[in-house]
Coordinates of C-alpha atoms in Angstrom, one line a residue:
M17 CA 14.8 -1.3 24.1
K18 CA 15.4 2.4 24.8
P19 CA 12.8 5.2 24.7
I20 CA 11.8 6.2 21.2
R21 CA 11.6 9.7 19.7
L22 CA 9.4 10.0 16.7
Q23 CA 9.5 12.4 13.7
P24 CA 6.3 14.3 13.8
V25 CA 4.2 14.3 10.7
N26 CA 3.0 17.9 9.8
V27 CA -0.2 18.4 7.9
K28 CA -1.3 21.7 6.4
A29 CA -4.9 22.7 6.5
L30 CA -6.9 25.7 5.3
W31 CA -8.5 26.1 8.7
A32 CA -5.2 26.1 10.7
G33 CA -4.4 28.5 13.4
N34 CA -1.0 29.9 14.1
R35 CA -0.2 28.3 17.4
L36 CA 1.5 25.1 16.1
S37 CA 3.5 27.0 13.5
K38 CA 4.9 29.3 16.2
L39 CA 5.5 26.6 18.8
R40 CA 7.4 24.3 16.3
N41 CA 8.8 27.1 14.1
L42 CA 6.9 25.7 11.1
E43 CA 5.4 27.2 8.0
E44 CA 2.1 28.9 8.5
G45 CA -0.9 26.8 7.8
T46 CA 0.1 23.7 9.8
G47 CA -3.2 22.5 11.3
I48 CA -2.3 18.9 12.4
I49 CA 0.9 17.4 13.8
R50 CA 0.8 13.6 14.2
E51 CA 3.0 12.8 17.2
V52 CA 2.3 9.1 17.4
C53 CA 0.7 7.2 14.5
A54 CA 1.2 3.7 13.1
Y55 CA -1.9 3.9 10.9
R56 CA -1.9 3.1 7.3
K57 CA 0.6 5.2 5.3
S58 CA 0.6 7.9 8.0
E59 CA 3.3 6.4 10.2
N60 CA 5.9 8.4 12.1
S61 CA 9.6 7.5 11.5
I62 CA 12.1 6.8 14.2
L63 CA 14.6 9.5 15.1
N64 CA 16.9 7.8 17.6
D65 CA 19.3 4.9 18.0
E66 CA 19.8 2.0 15.7
Y67 CA 16.2 2.2 14.3
K68 CA 16.6 5.7 12.9
G69 CA 14.6 6.1 9.7
M70 CA 12.5 3.0 10.2
N71 CA 8.7 3.7 10.4
L72 CA 6.8 3.0 13.5
R73 CA 4.7 0.2 11.9
D74 CA 7.8 -1.7 10.9
L75 CA 9.3 -1.3 14.4
I76 CA 6.2 -2.7 15.9
N77 CA 6.3 -5.7 13.6
L78 CA 10.0 -6.2 14.3
H79 CA 10.1 -5.9 18.1
Y80 CA 6.5 -6.5 19.1
N81 CA 7.1 -7.9 22.5
D82 CA 9.6 -5.3 23.6
L83 CA 7.5 -2.4 22.3
M84 CA 3.9 -3.5 22.8
G85 CA 4.2 -5.9 25.7
N86 CA 1.0 -7.7 26.7
D87 CA -1.2 -5.7 24.3
N88 CA -3.5 -8.0 22.4
S89 CA -3.6 -5.7 19.4
D90 CA -0.9 -4.9 16.9
Q91 CA -2.2 -1.3 16.6
M92 CA -1.0 1.7 18.6
I93 CA -2.9 4.6 20.2
R94 CA -2.9 7.7 18.1
A95 CA -1.8 11.1 19.4
A96 CA -1.9 14.3 17.3
Y97 CA -2.2 18.1 17.7
I98 CA -5.1 20.0 16.1
D99 CA -4.8 23.8 15.8
A100 CA -8.2 25.2 14.7
R101 CA -8.6 28.8 13.6
E102 CA -12.3 28.2 12.8
D103 CA -14.9 25.6 13.6
L104 CA -14.1 22.3 12.0
S105 CA -16.6 20.1 10.1
I106 CA -19.3 18.3 12.0
Q107 CA -18.4 14.6 11.9
V108 CA -18.9 11.2 13.5
H109 CA -16.8 8.0 13.7
P110 CA -17.9 4.4 13.4
G111 CA -17.6 1.9 16.2
E112 CA -15.6 -1.3 15.9
E113 CA -18.3 -3.6 14.4
Y114 CA -19.4 -1.2 11.7
A115 CA -15.9 -0.1 10.8
K116 CA -14.7 -3.7 10.4
K117 CA -17.7 -4.8 8.3
M118 CA -18.1 -1.7 6.1
E119 CA -14.6 -0.2 5.9
N120 CA -12.2 -2.9 6.7
D121 CA -10.9 -0.7 9.5
F122 CA -11.1 -0.1 13.2
G123 CA -13.5 1.8 15.3
K124 CA -12.5 5.3 16.4
S125 CA -13.1 6.9 19.7
E126 CA -11.0 9.9 20.8
S127 CA -10.4 12.6 23.3
W128 CA -9.2 16.2 23.3
Y129 CA -7.0 17.8 25.9
V130 CA -7.1 21.6 25.6
L131 CA -3.6 23.0 25.7
E132 CA -4.5 26.6 24.7
C133 CA -7.7 28.3 23.6
D134 CA -9.2 31.7 23.1
E135 CA -11.6 33.2 25.6
N136 CA -15.1 31.7 25.4
S137 CA -14.0 28.7 23.3
S138 CA -16.1 25.6 22.9
V139 CA -16.3 22.3 21.2
I140 CA -19.3 20.5 19.7
A141 CA -20.2 17.2 21.2
G142 CA -23.7 15.7 20.9
C143 CA -27.1 16.9 19.7
S144 CA -30.2 18.0 21.5
I145 CA -32.7 15.9 19.6
N146 CA -33.1 12.1 19.4
D147 CA -34.9 12.1 16.0
S148 CA -32.3 10.9 13.5
E149 CA -34.6 11.7 10.5
L150 CA -35.1 15.2 11.6
L151 CA -31.4 15.6 12.3
K152 CA -30.7 14.4 8.7
Q153 CA -33.1 16.9 7.3
V154 CA -31.5 19.8 9.1
A155 CA -28.1 18.6 8.1
I156 CA -29.2 18.8 4.5
N157 CA -30.9 22.2 4.7
G158 CA -28.1 23.7 6.7
S159 CA -29.8 24.4 10.0
I160 CA -28.2 21.6 12.0
E161 CA -26.2 24.1 14.1
E162 CA -29.4 24.9 16.1
Y163 CA -29.5 21.3 17.4
L164 CA -25.8 20.7 18.3
I165 CA -24.5 20.9 21.8
R166 CA -21.6 23.3 22.5
I167 CA -19.5 22.6 25.5
P168 CA -17.4 25.5 26.8
V169 CA -13.7 24.6 27.3
R170 CA -10.6 26.2 28.8
Q171 CA -7.0 25.3 29.2
G172 CA -6.6 22.0 31.0
D173 CA -10.0 20.5 30.1
F174 CA -10.3 16.9 28.8
V175 CA -13.2 15.9 26.6
Y176 CA -14.0 12.3 25.7
I177 CA -15.7 11.6 22.3
P178 CA -16.9 8.0 21.9
A179 CA -17.5 6.4 18.5
G180 CA -21.0 7.3 17.4
L181 CA -21.1 10.8 19.0
I182 CA -21.5 13.8 16.6
H183 CA -18.7 16.3 17.3
A184 CA -16.4 19.0 16.0
C185 CA -13.3 20.8 17.3
G186 CA -14.1 24.5 18.0
K187 CA -12.4 27.6 16.6
G188 CA -9.6 29.1 18.5
T189 CA -8.5 25.9 20.2
L190 CA -5.2 24.0 20.3
V191 CA -5.9 20.4 21.4
M192 CA -4.0 17.2 21.7
E193 CA -6.2 14.4 20.2
I194 CA -5.6 11.0 21.7
G195 CA -7.6 8.1 20.3
S196 CA -8.0 4.5 19.3
F197 CA -6.8 2.9 16.1
G198 CA -9.3 3.7 13.4
G199 CA -9.1 6.3 10.7
V200 CA -12.7 6.5 9.3
T201 CA -14.5 9.9 9.5
Y202 CA -18.0 10.6 8.2
R203 CA -18.5 14.3 7.6
M204 CA -22.1 15.4 8.4
Y205 CA -22.0 19.2 7.9
D206 CA -19.3 21.6 6.7
Y207 CA -20.7 25.1 7.0
G208 CA -21.2 25.3 3.2
R209 CA -17.6 24.9 2.3
G210 CA -18.4 22.5 -0.5
R211 CA -16.6 19.4 0.7
E212 CA -18.2 15.9 0.3
L213 CA -20.6 14.9 3.0
H214 CA -21.2 11.2 4.1
L215 CA -24.7 11.4 5.5
D216 CA -25.9 7.9 4.6
K217 CA -23.1 6.1 6.5
G218 CA -22.9 8.8 9.1
F219 CA -26.5 8.4 10.2
Q220 CA -26.0 4.6 10.3
V221 CA -23.4 5.0 13.0
L222 CA -24.7 8.1 14.8
D223 CA -26.1 7.6 18.3
T224 CA -28.1 10.6 19.2
S225 CA -28.3 9.5 22.9
L226 CA -24.6 9.8 23.4
R227 CA -23.1 12.6 25.4
A228 CA -19.5 13.7 25.8
S229 CA -17.8 13.6 29.2
K230 CA -15.6 16.6 30.3
K231 CA -13.1 16.6 33.1
E232 CA -11.4 19.8 34.3
F233 CA -7.7 20.0 35.3
P234 CA -7.1 23.7 35.9
L235 CA -3.5 24.7 35.9
D236 CA -3.9 26.8 38.9
S237 CA -4.8 23.7 41.0
R238 CA -1.3 22.3 40.6
N239 CA 0.3 22.3 44.1
K240 CA 1.6 18.8 44.5
N241 CA 2.5 15.6 42.7
R242 CA -0.6 13.8 41.5
I243 CA -1.8 11.4 38.9
E244 CA -5.4 11.5 37.8
N245 CA -7.5 9.7 35.2
G246 CA -8.2 12.1 32.3
V247 CA -9.8 9.5 30.0
V248 CA -10.8 5.9 30.7
S249 CA -12.2 3.9 27.9
K250 CA -12.0 0.3 26.7
E251 CA -9.6 1.2 23.9
F252 CA -7.2 3.6 25.7
K253 CA -6.5 5.5 28.9
V254 CA -4.9 8.9 29.5
D255 CA -3.5 10.0 32.9
V256 CA -2.8 13.6 33.8
I257 CA 0.5 13.6 35.7
D258 CA 1.3 16.8 37.6
T259 CA 4.9 16.9 38.9
I260 CA 6.5 19.5 41.2
G261 CA 10.0 18.3 41.7
S262 CA 10.1 14.6 40.8
Q263 CA 8.0 11.4 41.0
R264 CA 8.6 7.9 40.0
I265 CA 6.2 6.0 37.7
T266 CA 6.0 2.2 37.5
K267 CA 4.3 0.1 34.9
E268 CA 4.0 -3.5 33.9
N269 CA 4.5 -4.7 30.3
K270 CA 2.7 -1.8 28.7
Y271 CA 4.0 1.0 26.5
H272 CA 3.5 4.6 27.6
I273 CA 3.2 7.7 25.4
L274 CA 4.4 10.7 27.3
T275 CA 3.6 14.2 26.2
C276 CA 4.7 17.4 28.0
V277 CA 1.8 19.8 28.0
L278 CA 3.1 22.3 30.5
N279 CA 6.6 23.8 30.8
E280 CA 9.3 21.2 30.2
C281 CA 10.6 18.1 32.0
N282 CA 13.2 15.4 32.1
I283 CA 12.4 11.7 31.9
I284 CA 15.0 9.6 33.8
I285 CA 15.5 6.0 32.9
D286 CA 18.5 4.0 34.2
E287 CA 20.3 7.2 35.0
E288 CA 19.8 8.5 31.4
K289 CA 18.0 11.8 30.9
Y290 CA 15.5 12.4 28.1
S291 CA 14.4 16.1 27.9
L292 CA 10.9 17.0 26.8
H293 CA 10.1 20.6 25.9
Y294 CA 6.5 21.9 25.8
T295 CA 4.4 19.7 23.4
E296 CA 7.1 17.1 22.8
T297 CA 6.4 13.4 23.0
L298 CA 8.4 10.3 24.1
L299 CA 7.4 6.7 23.5
I300 CA 8.3 4.4 26.4
P301 CA 8.5 0.8 25.3
A302 CA 6.7 -2.0 27.3
S303 CA 10.1 -3.5 28.2
I304 CA 10.9 -0.5 30.5
N305 CA 9.2 -1.0 33.8
E306 CA 9.8 2.3 35.6
Y307 CA 10.9 5.9 34.9
E308 CA 11.1 9.2 36.8
I309 CA 9.6 12.5 35.8
Q310 CA 11.5 15.6 36.9
G311 CA 10.5 19.2 36.7
D312 CA 7.6 21.6 37.3
C313 CA 5.4 20.2 34.6
R314 CA 2.3 18.4 33.4
V315 CA 2.6 15.2 31.4
L316 CA -0.1 13.3 29.6
C317 CA 0.5 9.5 29.8
S318 CA -1.5 7.5 27.2
Y319 CA -1.6 3.8 27.3
R320 CA -3.7 0.7 26.7
P321 CA -6.0 -0.6 29.5

């Protein structure tokens, strides 16, 4: 099986910034672009080769071994861009057990890689009090912001958000969100915008003791080929691959999701070249055991543990 290019799924949002629209030459108001998604009725379609027009879920079902390899799940890691002009709603995602029992779904942990952001940008991740009842009261009366933890972010930062952690993407940020399989979100606070809140279920899954982890990968530190762990969780891993010239990557029976997050690059497989411009993504099936990255670039490589 050859590498797979996917048709991005563009989603408009009232809170959208203008970075995605400019990068992809899209209509203004595009707040989310789903780069890789096999989740219910949100699937990407295939752009290349004999599978053109097929959706990703059907391709997984048709060629599971070639595409997914030794993965013990028939679900695929999600990857999407979020372009936030303003602070997004405060929310929390359930873990695996609760999601399966209450929502017939999967748990949802995720991570944010910051591609671009305004000066003094931040994200919300965690709360400063352990009293869930008090937190519920302040969510209802609108003073919850006082108890939320803001984490400053800049270009190249990686923030991991486990299931159960209260969180929100901050204004003026363009992030790539990479996460596990689930799609359930409980909205806890929405700055008085009038959308439905899900406080009962949200507080059943909220863990006030959780904290986010942040790793910094400043772009001015790129002076050699290197591969570093950006996120390590039981559901997914993301490596930050900096390349100056070329480097060869080997893998064993796992799919890789490659996203170019700095400059542009070429992916070489069996002497064939696959070009990736800034923000573009390529899905490498499990049946491909090695590839080469060429260019002066940074690539995120997302895969299953």
